[in-house]
Every structure is written in C-alpha cells, then in structure tokens.
Coordinates of C-alpha atoms and ligand atoms in Angstrom, one line a residue:
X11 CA 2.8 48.2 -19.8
X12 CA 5.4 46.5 -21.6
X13 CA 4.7 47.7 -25.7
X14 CA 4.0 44.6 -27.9
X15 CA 3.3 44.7 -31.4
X16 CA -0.3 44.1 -31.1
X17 CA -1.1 47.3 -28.8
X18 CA -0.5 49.0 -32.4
X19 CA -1.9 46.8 -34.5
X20 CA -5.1 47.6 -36.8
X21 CA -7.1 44.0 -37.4
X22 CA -9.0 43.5 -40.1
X23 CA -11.4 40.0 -40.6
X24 CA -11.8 38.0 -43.5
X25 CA -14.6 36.0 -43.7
X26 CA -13.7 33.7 -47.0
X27 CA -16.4 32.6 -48.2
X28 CA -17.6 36.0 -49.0
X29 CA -14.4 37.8 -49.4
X30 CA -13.0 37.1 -52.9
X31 CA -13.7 33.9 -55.5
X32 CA -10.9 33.2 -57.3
X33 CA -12.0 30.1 -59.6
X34 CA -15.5 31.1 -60.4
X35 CA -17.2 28.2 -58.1
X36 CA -19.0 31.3 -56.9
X37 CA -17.4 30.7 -53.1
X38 CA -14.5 32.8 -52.3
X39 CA -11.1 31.0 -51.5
X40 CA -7.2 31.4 -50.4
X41 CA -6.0 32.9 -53.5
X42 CA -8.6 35.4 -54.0
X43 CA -7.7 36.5 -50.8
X44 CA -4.3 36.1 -51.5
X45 CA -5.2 38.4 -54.3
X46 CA -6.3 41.3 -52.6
X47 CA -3.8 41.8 -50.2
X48 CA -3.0 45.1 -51.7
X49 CA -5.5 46.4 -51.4
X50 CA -5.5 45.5 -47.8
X51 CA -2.3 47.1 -47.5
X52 CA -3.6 50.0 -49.1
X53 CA -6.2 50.3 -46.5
X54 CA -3.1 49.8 -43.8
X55 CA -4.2 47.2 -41.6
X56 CA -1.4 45.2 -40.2
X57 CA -3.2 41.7 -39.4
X58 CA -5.8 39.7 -40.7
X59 CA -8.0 37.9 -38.8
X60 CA -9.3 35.1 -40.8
X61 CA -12.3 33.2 -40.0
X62 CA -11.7 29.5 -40.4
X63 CA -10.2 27.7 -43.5
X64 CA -10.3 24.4 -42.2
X65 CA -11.6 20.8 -43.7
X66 CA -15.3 21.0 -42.8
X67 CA -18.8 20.3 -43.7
X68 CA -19.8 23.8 -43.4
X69 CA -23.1 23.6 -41.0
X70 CA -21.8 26.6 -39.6
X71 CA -19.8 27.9 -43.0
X72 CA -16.6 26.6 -41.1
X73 CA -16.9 26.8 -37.3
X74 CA -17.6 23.0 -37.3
X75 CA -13.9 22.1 -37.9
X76 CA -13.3 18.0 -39.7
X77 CA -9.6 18.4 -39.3
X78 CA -7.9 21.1 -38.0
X79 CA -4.8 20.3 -40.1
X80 CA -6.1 20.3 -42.9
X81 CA -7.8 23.2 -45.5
X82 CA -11.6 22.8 -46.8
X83 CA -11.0 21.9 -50.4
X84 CA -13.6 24.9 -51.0
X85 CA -10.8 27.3 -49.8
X86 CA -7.7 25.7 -51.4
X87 CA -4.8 23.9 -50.1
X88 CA -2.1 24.1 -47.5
X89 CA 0.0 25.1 -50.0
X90 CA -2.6 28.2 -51.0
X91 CA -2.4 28.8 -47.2
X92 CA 1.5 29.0 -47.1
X93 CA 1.3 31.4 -49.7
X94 CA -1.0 33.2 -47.9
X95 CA 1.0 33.6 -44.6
X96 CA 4.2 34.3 -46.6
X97 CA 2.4 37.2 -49.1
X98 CA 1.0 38.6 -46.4
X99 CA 4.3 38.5 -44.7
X100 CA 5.7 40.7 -47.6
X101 CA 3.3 43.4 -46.7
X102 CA 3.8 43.3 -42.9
X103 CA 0.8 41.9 -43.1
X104 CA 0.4 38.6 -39.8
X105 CA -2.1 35.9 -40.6
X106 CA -4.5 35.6 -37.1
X107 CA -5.8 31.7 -37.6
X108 CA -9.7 31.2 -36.3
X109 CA -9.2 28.7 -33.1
X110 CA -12.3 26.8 -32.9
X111 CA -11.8 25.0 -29.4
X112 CA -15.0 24.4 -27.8
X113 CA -16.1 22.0 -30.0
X114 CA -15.6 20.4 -33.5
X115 CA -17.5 19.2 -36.3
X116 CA -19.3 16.0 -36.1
X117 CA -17.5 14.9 -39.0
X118 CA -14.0 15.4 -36.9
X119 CA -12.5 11.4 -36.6
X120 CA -12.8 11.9 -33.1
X121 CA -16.1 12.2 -33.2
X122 CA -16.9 9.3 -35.4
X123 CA -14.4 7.0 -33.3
X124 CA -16.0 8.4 -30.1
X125 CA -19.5 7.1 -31.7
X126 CA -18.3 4.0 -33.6
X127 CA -16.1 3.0 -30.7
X128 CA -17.6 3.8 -27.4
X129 CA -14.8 2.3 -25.2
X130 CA -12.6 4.2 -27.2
X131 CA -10.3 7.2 -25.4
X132 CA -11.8 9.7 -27.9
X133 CA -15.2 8.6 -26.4
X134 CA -14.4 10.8 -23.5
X135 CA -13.3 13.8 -25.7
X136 CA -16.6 14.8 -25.5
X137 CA -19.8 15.0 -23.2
X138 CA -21.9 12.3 -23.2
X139 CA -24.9 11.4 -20.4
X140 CA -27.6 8.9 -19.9
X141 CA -30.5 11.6 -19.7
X142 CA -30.4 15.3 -20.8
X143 CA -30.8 18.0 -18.8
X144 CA -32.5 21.0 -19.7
X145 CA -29.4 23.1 -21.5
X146 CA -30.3 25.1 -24.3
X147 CA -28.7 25.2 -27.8
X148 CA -27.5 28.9 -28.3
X149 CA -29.1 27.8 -32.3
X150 CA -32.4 27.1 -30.9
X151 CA -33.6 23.5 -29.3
X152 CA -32.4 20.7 -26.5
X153 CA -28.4 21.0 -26.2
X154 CA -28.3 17.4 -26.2
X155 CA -28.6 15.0 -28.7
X156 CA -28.9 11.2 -29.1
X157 CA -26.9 8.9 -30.6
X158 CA -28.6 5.8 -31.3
X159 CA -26.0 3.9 -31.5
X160 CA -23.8 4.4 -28.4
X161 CA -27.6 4.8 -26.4
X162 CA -26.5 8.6 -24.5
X163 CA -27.3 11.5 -25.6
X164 CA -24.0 14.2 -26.5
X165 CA -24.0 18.0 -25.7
X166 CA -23.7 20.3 -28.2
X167 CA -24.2 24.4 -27.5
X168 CA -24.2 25.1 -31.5
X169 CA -25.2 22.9 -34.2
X170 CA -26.2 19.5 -33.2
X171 CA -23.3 18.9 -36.2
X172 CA -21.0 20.9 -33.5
X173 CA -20.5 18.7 -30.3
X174 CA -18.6 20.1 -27.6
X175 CA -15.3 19.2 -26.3
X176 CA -14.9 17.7 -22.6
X177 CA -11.8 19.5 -21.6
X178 CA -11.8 18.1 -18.3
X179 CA -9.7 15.2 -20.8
X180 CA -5.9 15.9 -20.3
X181 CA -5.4 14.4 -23.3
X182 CA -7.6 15.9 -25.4
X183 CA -5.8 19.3 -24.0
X184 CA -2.9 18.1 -25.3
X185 CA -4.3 17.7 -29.1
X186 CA -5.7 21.0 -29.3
X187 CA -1.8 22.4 -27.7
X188 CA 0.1 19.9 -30.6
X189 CA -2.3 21.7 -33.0
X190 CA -1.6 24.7 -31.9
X191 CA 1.7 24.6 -32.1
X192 CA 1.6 23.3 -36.2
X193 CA -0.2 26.4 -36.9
X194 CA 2.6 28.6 -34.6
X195 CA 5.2 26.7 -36.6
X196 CA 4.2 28.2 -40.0
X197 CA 4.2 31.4 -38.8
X198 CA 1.2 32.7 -37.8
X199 CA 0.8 35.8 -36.0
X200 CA -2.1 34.6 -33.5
X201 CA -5.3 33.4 -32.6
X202 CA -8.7 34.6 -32.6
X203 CA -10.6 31.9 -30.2
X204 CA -14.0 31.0 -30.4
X205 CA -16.8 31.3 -27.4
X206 CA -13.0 30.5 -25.3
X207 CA -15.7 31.3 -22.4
X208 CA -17.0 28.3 -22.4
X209 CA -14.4 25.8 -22.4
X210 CA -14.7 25.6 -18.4
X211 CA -18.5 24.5 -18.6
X212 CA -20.4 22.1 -16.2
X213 CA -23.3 20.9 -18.0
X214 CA -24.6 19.1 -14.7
X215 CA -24.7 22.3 -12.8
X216 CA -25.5 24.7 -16.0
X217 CA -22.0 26.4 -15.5
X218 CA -22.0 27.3 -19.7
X219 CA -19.3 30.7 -19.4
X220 CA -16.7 31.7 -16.9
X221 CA -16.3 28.0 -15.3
X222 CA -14.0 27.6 -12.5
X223 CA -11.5 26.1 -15.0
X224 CA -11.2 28.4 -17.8
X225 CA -8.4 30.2 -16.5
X226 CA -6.1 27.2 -15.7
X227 CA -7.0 26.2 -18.8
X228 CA -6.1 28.9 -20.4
X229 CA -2.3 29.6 -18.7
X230 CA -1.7 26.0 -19.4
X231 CA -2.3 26.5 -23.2
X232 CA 0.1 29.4 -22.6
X233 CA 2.5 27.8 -21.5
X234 CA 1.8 24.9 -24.2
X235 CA 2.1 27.1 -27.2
X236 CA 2.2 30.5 -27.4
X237 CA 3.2 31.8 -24.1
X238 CA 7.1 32.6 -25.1
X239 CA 5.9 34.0 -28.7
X240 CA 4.9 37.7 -29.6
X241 CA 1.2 36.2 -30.8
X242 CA -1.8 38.0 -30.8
X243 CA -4.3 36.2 -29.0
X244 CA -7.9 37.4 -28.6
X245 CA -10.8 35.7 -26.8
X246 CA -14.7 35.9 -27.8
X247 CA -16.3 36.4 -24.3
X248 CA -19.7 37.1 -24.8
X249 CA -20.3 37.6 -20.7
X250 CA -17.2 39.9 -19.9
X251 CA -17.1 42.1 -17.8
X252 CA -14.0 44.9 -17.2
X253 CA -13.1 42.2 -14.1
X254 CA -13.4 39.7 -16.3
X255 CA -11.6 40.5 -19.0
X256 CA -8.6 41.7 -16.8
X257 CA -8.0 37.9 -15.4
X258 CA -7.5 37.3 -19.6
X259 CA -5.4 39.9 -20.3
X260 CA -3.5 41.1 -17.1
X261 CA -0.2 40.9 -18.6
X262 CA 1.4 39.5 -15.7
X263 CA -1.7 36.6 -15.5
X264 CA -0.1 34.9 -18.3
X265 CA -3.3 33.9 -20.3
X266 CA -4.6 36.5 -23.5
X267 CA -3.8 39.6 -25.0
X268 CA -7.4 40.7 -24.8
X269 CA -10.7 39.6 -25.2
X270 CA -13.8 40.9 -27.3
X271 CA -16.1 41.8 -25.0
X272 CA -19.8 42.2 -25.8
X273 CA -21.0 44.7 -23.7
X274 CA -22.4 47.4 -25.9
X275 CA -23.2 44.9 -28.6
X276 CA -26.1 43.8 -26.4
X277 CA -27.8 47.2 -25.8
X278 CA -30.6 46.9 -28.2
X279 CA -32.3 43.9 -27.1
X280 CA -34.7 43.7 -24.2
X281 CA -32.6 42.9 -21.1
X282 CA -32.4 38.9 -20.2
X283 CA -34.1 38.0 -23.6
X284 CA -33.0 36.8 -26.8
X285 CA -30.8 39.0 -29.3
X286 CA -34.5 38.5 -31.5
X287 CA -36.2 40.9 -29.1
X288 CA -35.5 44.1 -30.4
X289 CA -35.2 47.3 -28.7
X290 CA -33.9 50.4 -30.2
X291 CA -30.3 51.9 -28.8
X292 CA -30.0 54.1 -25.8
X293 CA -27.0 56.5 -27.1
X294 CA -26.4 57.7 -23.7
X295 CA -26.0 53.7 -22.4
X296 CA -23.5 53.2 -25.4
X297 CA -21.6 56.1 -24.0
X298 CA -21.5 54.7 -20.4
X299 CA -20.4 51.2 -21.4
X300 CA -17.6 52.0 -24.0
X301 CA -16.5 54.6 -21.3
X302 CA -16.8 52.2 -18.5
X303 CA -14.5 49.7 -20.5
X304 CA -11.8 52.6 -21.7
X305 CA -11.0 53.6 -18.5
X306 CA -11.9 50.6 -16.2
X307 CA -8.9 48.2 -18.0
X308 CA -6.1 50.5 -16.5
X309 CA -2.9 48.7 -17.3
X310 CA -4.1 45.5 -16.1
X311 CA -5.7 44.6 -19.7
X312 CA -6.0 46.0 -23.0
X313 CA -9.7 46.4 -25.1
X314 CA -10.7 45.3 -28.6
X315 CA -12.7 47.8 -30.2
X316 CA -15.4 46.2 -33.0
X317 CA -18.7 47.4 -34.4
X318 CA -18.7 44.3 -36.6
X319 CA -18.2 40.6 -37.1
X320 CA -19.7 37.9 -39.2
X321 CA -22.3 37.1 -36.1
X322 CA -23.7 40.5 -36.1
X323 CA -25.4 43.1 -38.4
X324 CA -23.7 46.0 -40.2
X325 CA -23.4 49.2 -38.6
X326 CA -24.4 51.5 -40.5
X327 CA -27.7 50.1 -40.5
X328 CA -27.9 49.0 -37.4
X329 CA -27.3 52.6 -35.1
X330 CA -26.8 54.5 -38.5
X331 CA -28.1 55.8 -41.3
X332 CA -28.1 53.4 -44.0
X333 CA -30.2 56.1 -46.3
X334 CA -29.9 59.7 -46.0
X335 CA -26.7 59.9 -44.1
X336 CA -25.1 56.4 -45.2
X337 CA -21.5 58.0 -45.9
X338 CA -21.6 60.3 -43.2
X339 CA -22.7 57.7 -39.9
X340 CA -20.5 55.2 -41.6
X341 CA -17.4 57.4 -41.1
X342 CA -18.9 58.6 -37.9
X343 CA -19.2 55.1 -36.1
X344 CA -15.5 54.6 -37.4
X345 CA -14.2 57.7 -36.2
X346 CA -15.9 57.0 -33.2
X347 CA -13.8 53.8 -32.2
X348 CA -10.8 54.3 -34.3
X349 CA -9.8 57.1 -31.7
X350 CA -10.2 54.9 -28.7
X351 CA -7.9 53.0 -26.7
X352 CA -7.8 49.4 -27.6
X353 CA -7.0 47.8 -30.9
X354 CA -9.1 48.0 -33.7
X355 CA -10.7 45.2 -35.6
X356 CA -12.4 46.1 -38.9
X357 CA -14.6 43.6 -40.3
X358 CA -14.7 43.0 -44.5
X359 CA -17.1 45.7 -46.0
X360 CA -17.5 48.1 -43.1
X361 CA -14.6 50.2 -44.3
X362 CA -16.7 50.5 -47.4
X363 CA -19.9 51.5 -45.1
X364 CA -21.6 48.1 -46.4
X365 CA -25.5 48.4 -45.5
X366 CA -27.7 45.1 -43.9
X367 CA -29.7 43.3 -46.5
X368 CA -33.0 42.9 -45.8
X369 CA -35.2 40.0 -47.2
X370 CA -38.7 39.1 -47.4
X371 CA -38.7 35.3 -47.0
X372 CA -36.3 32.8 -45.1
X373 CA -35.4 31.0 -48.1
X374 CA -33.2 33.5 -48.8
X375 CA -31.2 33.1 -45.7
X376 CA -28.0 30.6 -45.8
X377 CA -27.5 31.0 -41.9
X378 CA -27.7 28.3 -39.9
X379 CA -28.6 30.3 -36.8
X380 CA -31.5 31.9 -38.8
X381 CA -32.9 29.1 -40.2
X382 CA -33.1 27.2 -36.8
X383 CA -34.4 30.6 -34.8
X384 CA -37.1 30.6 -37.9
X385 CA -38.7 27.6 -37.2
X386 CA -38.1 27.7 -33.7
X387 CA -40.2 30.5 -33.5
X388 CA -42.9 29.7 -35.6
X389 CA -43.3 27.0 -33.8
X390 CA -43.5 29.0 -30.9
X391 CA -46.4 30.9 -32.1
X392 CA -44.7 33.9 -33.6
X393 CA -45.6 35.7 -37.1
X394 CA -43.4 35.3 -40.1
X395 CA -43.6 39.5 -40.3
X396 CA -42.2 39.5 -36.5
X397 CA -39.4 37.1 -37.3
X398 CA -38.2 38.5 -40.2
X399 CA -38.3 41.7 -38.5
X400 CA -35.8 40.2 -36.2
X401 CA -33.5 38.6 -39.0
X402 CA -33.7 41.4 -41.2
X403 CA -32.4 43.2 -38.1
X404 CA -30.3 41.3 -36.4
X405 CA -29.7 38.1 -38.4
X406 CA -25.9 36.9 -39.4
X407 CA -26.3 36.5 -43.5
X408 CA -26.6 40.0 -43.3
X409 CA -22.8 40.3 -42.8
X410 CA -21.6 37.4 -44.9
X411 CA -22.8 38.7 -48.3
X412 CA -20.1 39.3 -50.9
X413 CA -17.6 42.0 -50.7
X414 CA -18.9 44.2 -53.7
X415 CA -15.5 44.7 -55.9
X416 CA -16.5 46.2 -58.7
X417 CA -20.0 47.6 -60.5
X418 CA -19.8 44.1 -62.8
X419 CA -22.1 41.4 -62.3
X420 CA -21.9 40.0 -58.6
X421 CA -19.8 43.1 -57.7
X422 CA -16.5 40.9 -59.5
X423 CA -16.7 39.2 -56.9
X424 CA -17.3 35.5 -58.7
X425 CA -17.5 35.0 -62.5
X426 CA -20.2 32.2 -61.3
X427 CA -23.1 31.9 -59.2
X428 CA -22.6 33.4 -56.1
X429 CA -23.0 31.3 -53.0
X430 CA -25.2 34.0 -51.1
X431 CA -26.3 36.6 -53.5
X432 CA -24.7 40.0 -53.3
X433 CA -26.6 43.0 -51.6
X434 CA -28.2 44.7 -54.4
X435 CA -27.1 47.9 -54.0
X436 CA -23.3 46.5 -54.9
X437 CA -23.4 48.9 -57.9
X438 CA -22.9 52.0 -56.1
X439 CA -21.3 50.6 -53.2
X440 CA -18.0 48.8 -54.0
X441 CA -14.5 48.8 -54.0
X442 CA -13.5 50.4 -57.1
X443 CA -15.9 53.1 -56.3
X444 CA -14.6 54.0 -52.9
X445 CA -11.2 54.0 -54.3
X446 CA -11.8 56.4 -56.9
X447 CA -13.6 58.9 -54.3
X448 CA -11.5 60.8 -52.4
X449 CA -14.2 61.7 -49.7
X450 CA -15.4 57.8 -49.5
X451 CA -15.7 55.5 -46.3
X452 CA -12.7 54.0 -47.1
X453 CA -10.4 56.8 -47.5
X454 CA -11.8 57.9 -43.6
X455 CA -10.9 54.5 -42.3
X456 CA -7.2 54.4 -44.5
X457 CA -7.0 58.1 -42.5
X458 CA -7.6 56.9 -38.9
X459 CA -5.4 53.8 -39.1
X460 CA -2.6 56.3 -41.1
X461 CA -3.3 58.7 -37.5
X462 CA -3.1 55.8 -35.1
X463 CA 0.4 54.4 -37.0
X464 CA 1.9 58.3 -36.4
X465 CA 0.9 59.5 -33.2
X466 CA 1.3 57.6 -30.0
X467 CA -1.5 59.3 -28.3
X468 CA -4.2 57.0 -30.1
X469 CA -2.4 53.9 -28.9
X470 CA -1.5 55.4 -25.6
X471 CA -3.3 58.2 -24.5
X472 CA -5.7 58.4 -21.4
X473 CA -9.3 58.6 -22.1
X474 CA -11.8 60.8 -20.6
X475 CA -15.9 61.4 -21.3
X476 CA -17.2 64.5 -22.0
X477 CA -20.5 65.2 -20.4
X478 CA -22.8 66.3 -23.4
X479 CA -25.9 66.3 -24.7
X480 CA -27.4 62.7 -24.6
X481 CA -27.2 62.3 -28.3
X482 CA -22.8 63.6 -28.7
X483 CA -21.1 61.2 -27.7
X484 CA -17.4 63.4 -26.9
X485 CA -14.2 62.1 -25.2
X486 CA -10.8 63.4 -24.6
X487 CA -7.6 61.4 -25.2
X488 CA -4.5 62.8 -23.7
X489 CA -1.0 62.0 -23.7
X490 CA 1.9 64.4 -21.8
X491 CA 1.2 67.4 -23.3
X492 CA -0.9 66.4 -26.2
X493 CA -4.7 65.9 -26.0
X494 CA -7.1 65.1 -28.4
X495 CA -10.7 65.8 -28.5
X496 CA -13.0 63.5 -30.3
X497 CA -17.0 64.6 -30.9
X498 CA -19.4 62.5 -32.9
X499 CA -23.1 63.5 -33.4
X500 CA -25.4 60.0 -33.3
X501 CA -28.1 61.3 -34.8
X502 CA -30.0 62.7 -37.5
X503 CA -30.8 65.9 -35.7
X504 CA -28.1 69.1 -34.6
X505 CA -26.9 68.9 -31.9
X506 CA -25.0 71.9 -29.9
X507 CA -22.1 71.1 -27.9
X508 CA -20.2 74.0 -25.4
X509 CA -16.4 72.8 -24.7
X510 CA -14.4 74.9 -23.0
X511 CA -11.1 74.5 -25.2
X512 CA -9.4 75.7 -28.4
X513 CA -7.9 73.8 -31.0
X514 CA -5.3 74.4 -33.4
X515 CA -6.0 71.9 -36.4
X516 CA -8.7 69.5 -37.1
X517 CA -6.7 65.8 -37.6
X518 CA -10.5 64.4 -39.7
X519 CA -13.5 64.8 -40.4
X520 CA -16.7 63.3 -42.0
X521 CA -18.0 66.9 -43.1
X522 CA -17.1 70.6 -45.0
X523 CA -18.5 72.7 -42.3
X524 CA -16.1 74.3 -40.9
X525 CA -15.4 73.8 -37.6
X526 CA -15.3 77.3 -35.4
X527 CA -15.5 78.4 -31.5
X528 CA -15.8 74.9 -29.2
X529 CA -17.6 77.2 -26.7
X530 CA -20.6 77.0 -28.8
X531 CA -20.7 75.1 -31.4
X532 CA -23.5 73.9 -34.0
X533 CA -22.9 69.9 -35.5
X534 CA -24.8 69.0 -38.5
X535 CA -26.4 65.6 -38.1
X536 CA -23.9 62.8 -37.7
X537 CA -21.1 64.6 -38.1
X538 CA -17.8 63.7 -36.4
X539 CA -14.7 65.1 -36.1
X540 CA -11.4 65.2 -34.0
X541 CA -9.3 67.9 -33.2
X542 CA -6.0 68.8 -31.6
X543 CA -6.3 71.0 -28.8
X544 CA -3.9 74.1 -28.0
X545 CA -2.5 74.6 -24.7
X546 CA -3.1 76.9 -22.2
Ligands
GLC18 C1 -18.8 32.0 -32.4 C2 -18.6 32.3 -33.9 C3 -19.9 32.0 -34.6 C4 -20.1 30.5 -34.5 C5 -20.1 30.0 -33.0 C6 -19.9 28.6 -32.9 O1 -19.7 32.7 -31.8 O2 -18.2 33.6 -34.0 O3 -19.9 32.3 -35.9 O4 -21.3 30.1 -35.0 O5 -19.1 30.6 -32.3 O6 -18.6 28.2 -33.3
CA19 CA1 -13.7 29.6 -55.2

C-alpha cells in the first residue's frame, strides 16, 4: 500500500462548543481552541477533527448547517478560522473540516427558496412527496414533514430542522463539490463526512444506507475535489461491514481513506432494536469483531479505531470502571486500540479518562436526540426510571459536557455560565491535574501516540488474536523480525494468561506489578500492558 500521511496520523476531535470558551459567553469558540493547541501538541496528535463551525441554528449544536461558507457567530469568524488552520499549521497540526452532506439546516437559503418558491431549482434539492411513507426519523417520529405552504410533505432522517438533500440533482452535486473545494483552498487537511452512507437513499423503496449510488457518488466527488490532494477523508458508516468498507477505501477504488465503522459500537444493545435497549457487553464478541476488522481489510482498506465521539457515551464508563479502577480501564481501553492497526481518533476528554454524567431528570439534557427519544418513549408507555436508565447510559450530552481545564469554577473552562454544566467531578479530573501527574491518563495516551510516531510496527505490523481466557483480550502485532504482544485484562477480576513467548522490555503499562514469566502469568484487574518479544 502506497504510505500517505494519514496511515500515521493520530486524530483527535473537537467538539467546540464544549472544548474551550474564550469570551466568557459560556459556549466555547475558535480562539479558545486556537488557544490550546499546545497543549494538543503536547498530547502529539497530528490532526484535528473538528465538529462543525458553520452558520447554524444549532438544533443539532451544528449538524444543521445555514451556510456552509460561512462561521456561526457563536464560534467566531472566518478570520478566527484562518488563524486556526494556519496555528495549527505551525504545530504540524491539519485542520479535518466536519462535512455535513446529507442534509442541511432548514434555515439554509436553499431551503427557504425551495419552500417560498416551489418552481424554483432549489425546490428539487431536496425530497419532497404528496403522501409520506412510513420512514422513520433516526430522532424519533414520521421522517416526513409538511410544509403548509408548498402542500407536500419533505424527508428529513434527523431533525425535522434537518431536511435531507436529493442527490439524484446534478446540480446540487455540484454546490456541495464548489464548497468543497473553498474549504480545500484554505488548506485543510480533510474531511470527516457525516452519515456519507446515506446519501444514495430511495425513500420510495426504504433504501436509507448503502444505496446503489453512493459509490458513484462518491468517486465523482473525488474526482471534483479532493481526489489529486493528500486529504484525509473519513466516512461515518453506521452499517459497514469489512466488504463494505473496502469499496470506500480500496485505494485503487478512488473514493475515501477509510470509514468509521460501527461494528463493535453496537454490541451492547439487544440485536435489531434501538441503541435505548440496553444489554451489557460480551468481551469475547468485542474481541471477535475488532479482530474480524484488523485482519479482514488486508491492503484493500485501512480502519479507524475510536471508543468515542460526541454521539456516544464515554468509555470508561461505559465497558470500564468509572469508580474503583477509573485510571487504570481508562488507560487500558487506550492501550487497547492505540496498538492496533488503523488510525486512531481520540475524542476531547477521553485522553483525560472523562467519566459519563449521569442525571436524574431530562431537563438537564441539551440533546436534541434525548429530548425527542424522551417523550417518544413516554408516549410509548415507558417509565421515566427506564428512560433515563437509557440516557444516563447511552445518551449524547454525556459526551459534550465541558472539557474540565482546571479545578476553578466550571473547570476554567468559561468565566460565565456554562452552556451545559460541567460533570461534577471536574475538580479532580482535569487538565491541569493530569499534567502535573506523571502516571495520569494522559501521560499513557501522550506515550502510545510517542510509540506509534517511532516504530513502524504500530502503523504497519500484521495483527493476530491470541486465544485467551474470555475476559483477556491479547493480540500479536508483527513486523519482519519485530513482534509485539499486547494483553489487556477487561475486567475487575484476575485473570491468568499462559503465552508461550519471552520478552525483553515492556514498551507500557497501566500498572507497577512487575511483569514476569508469560508462561504463567497472574494480571491484576484491568491491567494492560505491551511488550516486545525476543526471538527465538
Ligand atoms: C451524525 C452526527 C450526529 C448528527 C447526525 C446528523 O451521526 O455524528 O451528531 O446528529 O449525524 O447530522
Ligand atoms: Ca465563546
């Protein structure tokens, strides 16, 4: 496979509205990211992937997009945003933009012309029928909704403020390419796209992911815009599959450079229903799917490895933890995917081992997904307790509080009124804290990303499961000579693990004991490590 920048890159995402507030409106903005760069250059990431900046309304804090030209006043100014790309520039640091492609903000002037003007050519931008059909929106409720005005009804898959785009319209294609191509002008290093999956849809025949058209779509925006660049693009592909996600990212395909997939991320809900319906993890199925998708790529895609994103709960508390062994499963889960084959996205706070926040009523949610599945639900007959089980759980404000910067009030991170209050617990968990601690969360994660920078073998090395005791998860990674072993106890009990190998150094850890004889070997709970073995 033909080495691009991005095979050793180390991603981490921004969020901005919770990242860093640098005018005390109590929302963070540009420059306060702007402001912290060093420290994310500290931590050694190379790209940022930043969750959208652009002019909206904020129904979905940002994935409704106004204008895609243009920055939300909340976040700044282009000229903030310039200043981003170039600072970060200074720290070999590439700006990843958010591309929001499936559908816009109602608010967007194409919308308002398609509904003002019906015989207008935006009118056909989107999807609009006489009667709806019986689509669900992934927020809860019909997928359709009338407009008065016009007299049809529009599909929308999100928020009914979120109307789809028809990208059957070659024109429209066009648009989304020109834009595109502003944003590749200033010097950005990629795109992250949103639900790209679903760009191909047929809403007559329920064809929502994966329709016939996504990949022509997809090598014609290729060839439109990035195709002759060295960008990092990634796809969100909820459904993918290994085959799948090798017609994205087959280098010789032309489309992505890899997709997220979503595979493991759906192993603790009850199969075929909602991501509400809880079920706790199977460690032995995690093993078999991140396994299945390390080896079953070959060198006709690359992965993405993520615990996190600001759509699903933190991981410490959700397969952790987030009590007794906080520090320790924190630095386990990232040692766990930081020595896999793929490139790593780190999302804001988990380097810190941020916890979920758990609330007892649903006005304390901001979430737009939460609120709707709330009243959804109790509509639906379902107790409050059993809902905010579920959101307590699962639920996406979890991930968007505040990053925690200090012990001040709100964790520094506003001198007003928070947006979404902070977790609680910000006064022992922040970033000042971790810094100062040599053995903290973040001094693991500033260790992997230094390992994967000097030693080929993490970017390149073959991957191979160790058959273990359902609760280790173990894997070899081996490149010519070299071979790694990686062993991480999931749980809170010991666990004994016999590998026929010695080892002459031990590259990290997320414990003191010392680590002796492989052949028969005790590990405390959660505790991880990775070690380099000798030869023959
Ligand atoms: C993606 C985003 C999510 C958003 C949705 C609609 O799944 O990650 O935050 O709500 O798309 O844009
Ligand atoms: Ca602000």
């Amino acid at each position: 496979m033909q080495e691009k920048w991005w095979h050793n890159a180390v991603v981490y995402q921004v969020y901005p509205k919770s990242f860093m507030d640098s005018n005390g409106d109590g929302i963070g903005d540009l420059p306060g990211i702007t402001s912290k760069l060093d420290y994310l250059a500290k931590l050694g990431i190379t790209a940022i992937w930043l969750s959208p900046v652009y002019d909206s309304p904020m129904d979905d804090n940002g994935y409704d997009i106004a204008d895609y030209q243009a920055i939300a006043a909340i976040f700044g100014t282009m000229e903030d945003m310039d200043q981003l790309i170039a600072e970060a520039k200074k720290r070999d640091i590439r700006i990843i933009m958010d591309l929001v492609v499936n559908h816009t903000s109602d608010e967007h002037a194409w919308f308002v012309e398609a509904c003002e003007n019906p015989d207008s050519p935006e009118r056909d931008y989107y999807i609009w029928r006489d009667e709806p059909n019986d689509l669900d929106s992934i927020f809860s409720g019909s997928a359709w909704e009338y407009d008065e005005k016009s007299g049809q009804y529009y599909l929308h898959f999100f928020s009914k403020k979120q109307p789809d785009l028809n990208w059957e319209n070659e024109k429209l294609r066009q648009k989304i390419y020109e834009m595109m191509n502003f944003w590749i002008d200033k010097g950005i290093g990629g795109f992250r796209m949103d639900v790209i999956d679903m760009i191909g849809k047929i809403p007559d025949e329920k064809v929502v992911n994966n329709g016939p058209m996504l990949h022509p779509y997809l090598k014609e925006m290729n060839q439109a815009t990035f195709g002759d660049k060295e960008l990092l693009t990634v796809g969100e592909t909820w459904g993918a599959t290994p085959e799948i996600a090798k017609l994205y990212s087959n280098p010789e395909r032309h489309e992505l450079s890899m997709v997220f997939q979503f595979e493991h991320s759906l192993l603790d809900n009850e199969p075929g229903k909602e991501k509400w319906d809880l079920k706790p993890l199977d460690v032995s199925e995690l093993k078999a799917v991140l396994s299945k998708w390390q080896t079953e790529l070959g060198n006709e895609g690359w992965n993405s490895l993520f615990w996190n994103n600001h759509d699903l709960p933190r991981i410490v508390s959700r397969w952790g933890n987030d009590k007794e062994y906080r520090v320790r499963s924190a630095k386990a889960f990232a040692i766990l995917l930081h020595m896999m084959k793929g490139t790593p996205y780190i999302y804001q706070g988990e380097e810190l081992g941020l916890t979920n926040t758990p609330v007892s009523s649903i006005e304390e949610l901001d979430d737009i997904e939460s609120i709707n599945m709330y009243h959804d639900r109790i509509e639906r007959g379902f107790s409050v307790e059993s809902i905010m089980e579920s959101l307590n759980a699962k639920g996406r404000d979890n991930a968007r509080r505040p990053i925690p910067w200090t012990a001040e009030a709100n964790g520094g991170f506003t001198t007003g009124t928070p947006w979404l209050a902070l977790n609680p617990n910000y006064k022992e968990i922040n970033v000042e804290a971790e810094l100062q601690n040599p053995d903290s969360v973040f001094h693991t994660y500033r260790k992997l990303i230094q390992l994967r920078k000097d030693h080929p073998i993490v970017v390149w090395g073959d991957y191979e499961l160790l058959e273990t005791n359902s609760n280790v998860f173990a894997y070899y990674r081996t490149l010519g000579e070299e071979r790694w072993l990686t062993v991480v106890n999931l749980s809170d009990s010991e666990e004994e693990i016999s590998v026929d190998a010695r080892f002459n150094k031990v590259l990290v850890a997320n414990t003191e004991d010392e680590i002796t004889d492989l052949h028969a070997y005790k590990l405390s709970p959660w505790q991880a490590f990775v070690v380099e073995l000798s030869g023959n």
